């Protein structure tokens, strides 16, 4: 036997001894053993590869001893592995139970939903019930029943997205509703007075998207119909709302305005809840901020909806949710509400 071959045989038997004598007392040492002897870069692999240097007459015998070595190493590894696996559960090896867990991040309610809920809650406590209507509306509910006659310029107060535009008959048009006042009509058509209804929803207008206007936003509509409902009832209801929503010290003022479906119509300002009326950027140093449109339901609208205007009167109002949320939370760009920027949204964690 040449000396090179003899050396290889010697190495195999030495390694068999090291394998047999290797002391393994924990999972880390077992892994060390695996890497040293049986891993893809282990010593046994090297000895197997060395068969090419063995004298041809000895290759068979060499192959046998290296295989014995390999089996011995694998058998030892498997024995210990089973032993350690059996211990897992009773003894912490590589699991550290004292490490802090991965936090479960809580989501936040969207500011539009927060404000919508706050407004709706105030009116629900006054006995109003919640109603909703479709976002795709026919001409009747969005316009005609509300006293916007065909071709009347008041229709241009709100630029409309049409889903279907009839060539000859505007009454056949289908559009994305431009205001939640369409839900008023639906409620009046299907409910006998007394009616106390609060109607939140999304509305659409064909406007260029900017910091101050958007092609969709949200409103909360209110409607109260009964015998002898007066403008004083409207004013007191809105004052109560302002005190609940903006703070007990709030004052309101009503400025004359125009909507086709209310007569008289008004816009309501509330004392600036940022500066308390002394003047700041939010109220543009006037001490007042505009918060909603309102008025007494026009008798023609009641009649359109099947309610006898000789017997009943009522009031209605519409509150813009984004506008309210911008004032309340100091948000200065309408687009932020629909960009889903996590840096904005996470500021509302835990808010109710
Ligand atoms: N629908 C009106 C708007 O969108 C608001 C409004 C509602 C005004 C109810 C009066 C009564 O501008």
Coordinates of C-alpha atoms and ligand atoms in Angstrom, one line a residue:
X1 CA 0.0 0.0 0.0
X2 CA 1.5 3.4 -0.9
X3 CA 2.0 5.9 1.8
X4 CA -0.7 8.3 0.5
X5 CA -3.3 5.6 0.7
X6 CA -2.1 4.5 4.1
X7 CA -2.4 8.0 5.4
X8 CA -6.0 8.2 4.3
X9 CA -6.9 5.0 6.0
X10 CA -5.2 6.3 9.2
X11 CA -7.2 9.5 8.9
X12 CA -10.5 7.6 8.6
X13 CA -9.8 5.6 11.7
X14 CA -8.7 8.6 13.7
X15 CA -11.8 10.4 12.7
X16 CA -14.0 7.4 13.7
X17 CA -12.4 7.7 17.1
X18 CA -13.1 11.5 17.3
X19 CA -16.7 10.8 16.3
X20 CA -17.1 8.2 19.0
X21 CA -15.5 10.3 21.6
X22 CA -17.1 13.6 20.8
X23 CA -19.0 14.9 23.8
X24 CA -22.4 16.5 23.0
X25 CA -24.3 18.0 25.9
X26 CA -26.7 20.5 24.3
X27 CA -28.3 21.5 21.0
X28 CA -25.6 23.9 20.1
X29 CA -22.9 21.3 20.5
X30 CA -24.9 18.9 18.4
X31 CA -25.2 21.5 15.7
X32 CA -21.4 22.0 15.9
X33 CA -20.9 18.2 15.5
X34 CA -23.2 18.2 12.5
X35 CA -21.3 20.9 10.8
X36 CA -17.9 19.4 11.6
X37 CA -18.6 15.9 10.5
X38 CA -21.7 15.4 8.4
X39 CA -22.5 18.8 6.9
X40 CA -22.0 19.5 3.2
X41 CA -18.6 21.0 4.1
X42 CA -17.8 18.4 6.8
X43 CA -14.8 16.3 7.3
X44 CA -16.5 13.0 6.2
X45 CA -17.3 14.6 2.9
X46 CA -13.6 15.4 2.4
X47 CA -12.6 11.9 3.1
X48 CA -15.2 10.5 0.7
X49 CA -13.9 12.8 -2.0
X50 CA -10.3 11.7 -1.3
X51 CA -11.1 8.3 -2.8
X52 CA -9.8 9.5 -6.0
X53 CA -6.3 9.5 -4.5
X54 CA -6.5 5.9 -3.2
X55 CA -4.6 3.1 -5.0
X56 CA -7.0 1.3 -7.3
X57 CA -6.7 -2.0 -5.5
X58 CA -7.7 -0.4 -2.2
X59 CA -10.6 1.7 -3.4
X60 CA -13.2 -0.8 -2.4
X61 CA -11.9 -1.3 1.1
X62 CA -11.5 2.4 1.5
X63 CA -15.0 3.1 0.4
X64 CA -16.3 0.6 3.0
X65 CA -14.4 2.2 6.0
X66 CA -15.4 5.7 5.0
X67 CA -19.0 4.6 4.8
X68 CA -18.8 3.1 8.2
X69 CA -17.4 6.4 9.5
X70 CA -20.3 8.2 7.8
X71 CA -22.9 5.9 9.3
X72 CA -21.3 6.2 12.7
X73 CA -21.4 9.9 12.6
X74 CA -25.0 10.0 11.4
X75 CA -26.1 7.5 14.0
X76 CA -24.6 9.5 16.8
X77 CA -26.1 12.7 15.4
X78 CA -29.6 11.1 15.2
X79 CA -29.4 9.7 18.7
X80 CA -28.7 13.0 20.2
X81 CA -31.2 14.8 18.1
X82 CA -34.0 12.6 19.4
X83 CA -32.8 13.1 22.9
X84 CA -32.9 16.8 22.6
X85 CA -36.2 16.8 20.8
X86 CA -37.7 14.8 23.6
X87 CA -36.5 17.5 26.1
X88 CA -38.1 20.4 24.2
X89 CA -41.1 21.4 26.1
X90 CA -39.6 20.7 29.4
X91 CA -36.4 22.7 28.9
X92 CA -35.9 26.0 27.1
X93 CA -33.1 25.5 24.7
X94 CA -33.1 28.1 21.9
X95 CA -36.5 29.7 22.7
X96 CA -36.4 32.7 25.0
X97 CA -39.8 33.1 26.5
X98 CA -38.8 36.3 28.2
X99 CA -38.4 38.2 24.9
X100 CA -41.1 40.8 24.3
X101 CA -43.7 39.8 21.8
X102 CA -44.4 41.4 18.5
X103 CA -46.9 44.3 19.2
X104 CA -50.3 43.9 17.5
X105 CA -50.8 47.4 16.1
X106 CA -54.3 48.8 16.5
X107 CA -55.9 50.6 13.6
X108 CA -57.6 53.9 13.9
X109 CA -61.0 55.2 12.9
X110 CA -60.9 57.6 9.9
X111 CA -61.5 61.3 10.9
X112 CA -64.5 61.4 8.5
X113 CA -66.1 58.4 10.3
X114 CA -65.3 59.9 13.7
X115 CA -67.0 63.2 13.0
X116 CA -69.9 61.5 11.2
X117 CA -70.5 59.4 14.3
X118 CA -70.2 62.3 16.7
X119 CA -72.7 64.3 14.7
X120 CA -75.1 61.4 14.3
X121 CA -74.9 60.5 18.0
X122 CA -75.9 64.0 19.0
X123 CA -79.1 63.8 16.9
X124 CA -79.8 60.2 17.9
X125 CA -79.9 61.4 21.5
X126 CA -82.5 63.9 20.4
X127 CA -84.7 61.1 19.1
X128 CA -83.7 61.2 15.4
X129 CA -83.4 57.9 13.5
X130 CA -80.7 57.2 10.9
X131 CA -81.6 56.9 7.2
X132 CA -79.5 56.2 4.2
X133 CA -80.1 56.4 0.4
X134 CA -78.3 55.4 -2.8
X135 CA -75.2 57.3 -4.1
X136 CA -76.5 56.9 -7.7
X137 CA -79.7 58.9 -7.9
X138 CA -82.4 59.7 -10.4
X139 CA -83.1 63.3 -11.3
X140 CA -86.3 63.4 -9.2
X141 CA -84.6 62.7 -5.9
X142 CA -81.5 64.8 -6.4
X143 CA -83.1 67.7 -8.2
X144 CA -86.7 67.9 -9.3
X145 CA -88.5 67.0 -6.1
X146 CA -86.3 69.5 -4.3
X147 CA -87.6 72.3 -6.4
X148 CA -84.8 72.5 -9.0
X149 CA -86.9 72.6 -12.2
X150 CA -85.3 71.4 -15.4
X151 CA -82.9 74.0 -16.9
X152 CA -83.1 76.0 -13.8
X153 CA -79.7 77.8 -13.1
X154 CA -79.8 76.6 -9.5
X155 CA -78.8 73.1 -10.8
X156 CA -75.4 74.7 -11.6
X157 CA -74.8 75.4 -8.0
X158 CA -73.4 71.9 -7.9
X159 CA -71.6 70.5 -10.9
X160 CA -73.0 67.1 -11.4
X161 CA -71.4 63.8 -12.5
X162 CA -74.0 62.2 -14.8
X163 CA -74.2 58.4 -15.1
X164 CA -76.9 58.8 -17.8
X165 CA -77.9 62.0 -19.6
X166 CA -81.1 61.9 -21.6
X167 CA -81.0 63.8 -24.9
X168 CA -84.5 65.2 -24.5
X169 CA -85.9 64.7 -21.0
X170 CA -83.8 65.8 -17.9
X171 CA -86.2 64.0 -15.7
X172 CA -84.7 60.7 -17.0
X173 CA -81.2 61.7 -16.0
X174 CA -79.2 59.5 -13.6
X175 CA -76.4 61.1 -11.6
X176 CA -74.1 60.6 -8.6
X177 CA -76.0 62.5 -5.9
X178 CA -74.6 65.9 -5.3
X179 CA -76.0 66.2 -1.8
X180 CA -77.6 64.1 0.9
X181 CA -80.8 66.2 0.4
X182 CA -81.9 63.4 -2.0
X183 CA -82.3 61.2 1.1
X184 CA -84.8 63.7 2.6
X185 CA -87.0 63.1 -0.4
X186 CA -86.8 59.3 0.0
X187 CA -87.6 59.6 3.7
X188 CA -90.6 61.9 3.1
X189 CA -91.9 59.7 0.3
X190 CA -91.9 56.6 2.5
X191 CA -92.6 57.9 6.0
X192 CA -95.7 59.6 7.6
X193 CA -94.9 62.6 9.8
X194 CA -93.7 63.1 12.4
X195 CA -90.3 62.6 10.9
X196 CA -87.0 63.1 12.7
X197 CA -84.3 61.8 10.5
X198 CA -80.5 62.1 10.3
X199 CA -78.9 61.0 7.0
X200 CA -75.1 60.6 6.7
X201 CA -73.6 59.8 3.3
X202 CA -71.1 60.4 0.5
X203 CA -71.8 62.9 -2.2
X204 CA -70.1 63.8 -5.5
X205 CA -69.4 67.0 -7.4
X206 CA -67.6 67.5 -10.6
X207 CA -64.9 69.9 -9.2
X208 CA -61.2 70.1 -9.7
X209 CA -59.5 68.4 -6.8
X210 CA -57.5 70.9 -4.7
X211 CA -56.9 71.6 -1.0
X212 CA -60.3 73.2 -0.7
X213 CA -62.6 71.2 -3.0
X214 CA -62.8 67.6 -4.0
X215 CA -64.9 65.5 -6.4
X216 CA -66.4 63.5 -3.4
X217 CA -67.0 64.3 0.2
X218 CA -69.5 63.6 3.0
X219 CA -72.5 65.3 4.5
X220 CA -74.9 64.7 7.3
X221 CA -78.5 65.7 6.4
X222 CA -81.1 66.4 9.0
X223 CA -84.9 66.6 8.6
X224 CA -87.7 67.3 11.1
X225 CA -91.3 67.4 9.9
X226 CA -94.3 67.7 12.2
X227 CA -97.3 70.0 12.9
X228 CA -96.3 73.5 13.9
X229 CA -92.5 73.2 13.4
X230 CA -91.1 76.7 13.3
X231 CA -87.9 78.5 12.5
X232 CA -87.4 78.8 16.3
X233 CA -87.3 75.0 16.6
X234 CA -84.6 74.9 13.9
X235 CA -82.6 77.5 15.6
X236 CA -82.8 75.9 19.1
X237 CA -82.0 72.5 17.6
X238 CA -78.9 73.8 15.9
X239 CA -77.8 75.7 19.0
X240 CA -78.1 72.5 21.0
X241 CA -76.0 70.7 18.3
X242 CA -73.3 73.5 18.3
X243 CA -73.1 73.3 22.1
X244 CA -72.8 69.6 22.1
X245 CA -70.3 69.4 19.2
X246 CA -68.2 72.5 19.5
X247 CA -68.4 73.1 23.2
X248 CA -70.9 74.4 25.8
X249 CA -69.8 78.0 25.4
X250 CA -70.5 78.1 21.6
X251 CA -72.8 80.7 20.1
X252 CA -74.4 80.5 16.7
X253 CA -75.6 83.1 14.1
X254 CA -77.8 82.5 11.1
X255 CA -77.1 84.4 7.8
X256 CA -79.8 84.6 5.1
X257 CA -78.9 82.3 2.2
X258 CA -80.6 80.5 -0.7
X259 CA -81.4 76.8 -1.4
X260 CA -84.2 75.9 -3.8
X261 CA -85.7 73.4 -1.3
X262 CA -85.8 75.6 1.8
X263 CA -87.6 78.9 2.4
X264 CA -86.4 80.8 4.2
X265 CA -82.8 79.5 3.9
X266 CA -79.8 80.3 6.1
X267 CA -76.2 79.5 6.7
X268 CA -75.1 78.9 10.2
X269 CA -71.8 80.2 11.7
X270 CA -70.5 79.1 15.1
X271 CA -68.2 81.1 17.3
X272 CA -64.6 80.0 16.5
X273 CA -63.8 77.1 18.8
X274 CA -60.1 77.6 18.2
X275 CA -59.8 81.2 19.4
X276 CA -63.1 81.4 21.2
X277 CA -64.2 84.4 19.1
X278 CA -61.2 86.6 19.6
X279 CA -59.9 86.1 16.0
X280 CA -57.4 83.5 14.5
X281 CA -56.4 82.0 11.2
X282 CA -59.1 79.4 11.2
X283 CA -61.9 82.0 11.4
X284 CA -59.9 84.5 9.3
X285 CA -60.0 86.9 12.3
X286 CA -63.8 87.2 12.1
X287 CA -64.5 85.1 15.3
X288 CA -67.0 83.0 13.4
X289 CA -66.8 79.9 11.2
X290 CA -69.4 78.7 8.7
X291 CA -70.5 75.2 9.5
X292 CA -73.8 74.3 7.8
X293 CA -76.7 75.2 5.5
X294 CA -80.3 75.0 6.6
X295 CA -83.8 76.3 6.3
X296 CA -87.6 75.6 6.5
X297 CA -88.6 72.9 4.0
X298 CA -90.3 74.6 1.1
X299 CA -94.0 73.7 1.1
X300 CA -93.7 72.7 -2.6
X301 CA -91.1 70.1 -1.6
X302 CA -93.5 68.7 1.0
X303 CA -96.2 68.4 -1.6
X304 CA -93.8 66.8 -4.1
X305 CA -93.2 64.1 -1.5
X306 CA -96.8 63.4 -0.6
X307 CA -96.9 65.4 2.6
X308 CA -99.7 67.9 3.0
X309 CA -98.1 71.3 3.4
X310 CA -101.2 72.8 4.9
X311 CA -100.9 70.4 7.8
X312 CA -97.2 70.0 8.2
X313 CA -94.1 72.2 8.3
X314 CA -90.5 71.2 8.9
X315 CA -86.8 72.2 8.8
X316 CA -83.8 70.7 7.2
X317 CA -80.0 71.2 7.4
X318 CA -76.9 69.8 5.8
X319 CA -73.5 69.6 7.5
X320 CA -70.3 69.0 5.5
X321 CA -68.3 66.3 7.4
X322 CA -64.8 67.0 5.9
X323 CA -65.2 70.7 6.5
X324 CA -66.2 70.0 10.1
X325 CA -63.3 67.6 10.6
X326 CA -60.8 70.1 9.1
X327 CA -61.9 72.7 11.6
X328 CA -62.0 70.3 14.5
X329 CA -58.6 68.6 13.9
X330 CA -56.8 71.4 12.2
X331 CA -56.4 69.5 8.9
X332 CA -55.7 72.0 6.1
X333 CA -56.0 70.0 2.9
X334 CA -59.1 68.1 1.8
X335 CA -57.1 65.6 -0.2
X336 CA -55.6 64.2 3.0
X337 CA -58.9 62.5 3.7
X338 CA -58.7 60.2 0.7
X339 CA -54.9 59.6 0.4
X340 CA -54.7 57.0 3.2
X341 CA -51.5 58.4 4.4
X342 CA -50.7 56.4 7.5
X343 CA -49.0 59.4 9.1
X344 CA -52.3 61.2 9.2
X345 CA -54.4 58.2 10.1
X346 CA -52.3 57.0 13.0
X347 CA -52.9 60.3 14.8
X348 CA -56.5 59.2 15.3
X349 CA -55.6 56.0 17.2
X350 CA -57.9 55.6 20.2
X351 CA -60.1 58.6 19.2
X352 CA -63.8 58.1 19.6
Ligands
LIG1 N1 -78.0 70.3 0.3 C1 -77.3 71.6 0.6 C2 -75.9 71.6 0.0 O1 -75.4 70.6 -0.3 C3 -77.3 71.8 2.1 C4 -78.6 72.0 2.7 C5 -79.3 70.9 3.3 C6 -79.2 73.2 2.8 C7 -80.5 71.0 3.9 C8 -80.4 73.4 3.4 C9 -81.1 72.3 3.9 O2 -75.3 72.6 -0.1

